[in-house]
């Protein structure tokens, strides 16, 4: 069975050596000194390692069961969920006015990585609640907040997001679920929603569904959509639970992975719902939560890669097979551990250099979300909006790829259920699909985000990289190993942007045929930037006579691998982009 | 549920327009005119589409069951297997002296692709038999051939290959299964083997196990290994079945995919075995079958990609979501089919251009195997030996990637079991692992095959590509779209080979750190060559006034996509290779 050890030291390195959180001018960050984050991360690590990780395989094997409308989660999930509530983890970054702990989103992300690595399917129950809490916090009336948030933040109630219908996923303008106004100001919600994560389960006393539906008078397409609160059990004035609402689980989806999470068909049969936010502005309400939700999925992608890598590494150190080509390394054993073989090392370093870079990228993104929310920093808000599709798309593609590489390290054992690597592959796979497929992310990036603010945000990104390189070129080791490759990669990104400018106006197909490659190109540049910053912090620590030189030297070596072996992919992506629509749009659909 | 339509027309194109099989100077090929291969492929298509494909999901869901030592295959497998025997498919390319049909291996490969696309787990039962038949055919005594081959070729008996043990997969020198000589000339075989595909099942009356074991006096490591025939039921002199031998299935492996195939732990408790081939030359006996076996796995890889692509394409033509950016394409519907969107097309063309190129590459490889066996052509034998690890490693990596892309085309539906795409992903995954992991393939390629015949074979490959380009440069359209990119890619491959020559001698880590990238670089050049030849044949057909211009035009367009969007990966692989051992070998194992 796979094991999990939370990467507390690596996280502390990013928080303090790289992002210097305690010195950041963001409200709440001054409390984030090394000792405080160490204490929080240590506690989250215990829960992840001892409670959640052992349930990961149980959840996969047992899955969820639906009988007479009641969904039963796998054995042990209820116990683990209660422990999560008791520890206050669900409301970690929620509003203290409603019982939350008020921590920065960044801290929530670090803790979240551990929970996801330990048990992604389990963590989705509280993850979906978190999204619903954010929606009510941002768009709810004072009465709605008072009514729902305390119990949700405590974990007694959970939440869901209901968007997809059988005939529409990406294209929400097509939804048919309707909301009919009632005399008492409520609405009757009627329709069917699919792929609703945690739509029904036995972990909480109540479930607060947020449902997109069409109320009269909004017009065609997405413009007619509003957002409604539909509780599973009605909530009385005194806060006690009343009658069962007319919402029920009509079936569970049979899926490739995340078996421990109940993916439900939800039927609304004239269920009582309450408008949240402005009428016919439901899509806008959804979009305001999108950056967080998508960053959360990007995090899931690399977090699955991270735990898969740990287990691949453990195997590679133990498994004896063959001899090192330049000489026996383990003379007392029948063979050498396979980590001596160059190709096994290459494979492991692909995994390691990606996951550590991805962690830094995600934490940096989470910090920007805090800047945007806690400081109302419009530049940070714009930058994280630009980077969100990159975090979601690139980190989930590469995160999945990492689980596959890790599985490969185990050879035949990787294909067996016993070793558990194949579960990471199956669970990670969904991250490339939900919260907007990665194709949609690339469309958002190239079709919307590049042009945002008249192109000022993307220019700000280029300037930031340029300035960073210029300011640090005096460091010779950093320049040769990190800044020079970063400069090259960043130029590829600029050239791709320029290609879109010059060719996308006259023919949008020239831009959209290259959107996916652009997303990956952008991702590589971001990870190159992160590795440069991690290396810079490591060179500094070494110069300052750190007591742990091996840790920092390892960071530099891992970063060098990324810059030498992964970053050069930018040229390939650029070359594809520059072929434009030519070979993509020629064939008739009938001739494929 | 997914569907399957056998690509008979595409296969005929490769056989006749590209490989000109009927005009090839290979014994038996003169019979392969268009009508004959059409008839064979049509029959195989019927079996694949109507019998095997509908059982693919059944096999995945039911899996195999072990009770009291008896393995039960999924419902319908026995019936389908009997139909396969009745059609004579199992002995299609086997020796007519023992009841085979004596067809070229190439024809067997084309038929095999259909069977694998339709139902990979099912087809492995006869696939493993095929390997055992080849072993007995090549290394068995006349008595052994007479005793085993007729029933195996008819399909009444099946066969297995027993190599792996719990502590050794790649490093077979470590095996512990022992063979003790008996007075009657037989051996008592004792030991445990794992991951034995089709080790026990209910499809045949008898199972003929081929088992690697150590007999006394052979010395250490692989030198001491011999190959033994161990029948499940002893075979009497008159050919009837006698006592049950002391071999039993100790357990079934729980796997990520290929559930319909029984992957067994096989226990040999003093089982009676018979030496096949020379004593202590068991490894050599295995290696003589390796090219065929590995080509067969490469075929599995792209065949899973091919069927996944078909289903992705079907979905992309039907699913209505969003509008084409340059104008509505389906004004009568609520949205356009997603195949109108550039990124969906890009994704589909990645799948299509790979699988069609892979098919041509595999058929070309199969033709070389026929040249080697039927003409005793040493050059063809050397060339296919060089290309075998490329076919196995590259086509399974990219084949798996193709199934993942196809799954992505379906969005959320791709993650559900209902649509079946996720099964192709899970089934394809094993092809990167068994018959030697793809890391081992790359080691074989760079560590052994490049230096084979003093480097003459790789030089012959380069010469062949160079000559081909030179001879056809007069064709301007071909030159610009195909030959120029091919020349560039081939130069990258030569540069990589040159790097290994200059840097691998003084430090083998410089070569082995780049072996995986070299395998992919080589694969791209081969597919580039295949697409050039397919385009050349298509230009010719168009010039000659074909009655089906769309078919040939589509080939050219698909090839153009490959050359423009996939082939440029060679530069990335070269750039990684040229960084050598530097970033791969620095870290201590403890610091990963």
Tab-separated table of C-alpha atoms in Angstrom, chain B residues 168 187 224 242 276 305 314 316 387-388 403 409 427 451 574:
chain	number	residue	atom	x	y	z
B	168	UNK	CA	13.176	-10.335	-10.559
B	187	UNK	CA	13.085	-32.369	-15.044
B	224	UNK	CA	22.525	-20.798	-15.986
B	242	UNK	CA	-3.050	-37.778	-18.914
B	276	UNK	CA	13.444	-27.225	-25.040
B	305	UNK	CA	-5.090	4.515	-29.601
B	314	UNK	CA	-17.764	9.961	-33.159
B	316	UNK	CA	-16.847	15.167	-31.529
B	387	UNK	CA	13.908	-0.728	-34.824
B	388	UNK	CA	12.190	-3.163	-32.454
B	403	UNK	CA	-6.007	7.085	-25.558
B	409	UNK	CA	-12.184	14.818	-26.306
B	427	UNK	CA	-5.772	-1.288	-20.964
B	451	UNK	CA	26.648	-0.555	-31.699
B	574	UNK	CA	18.158	16.341	-29.154
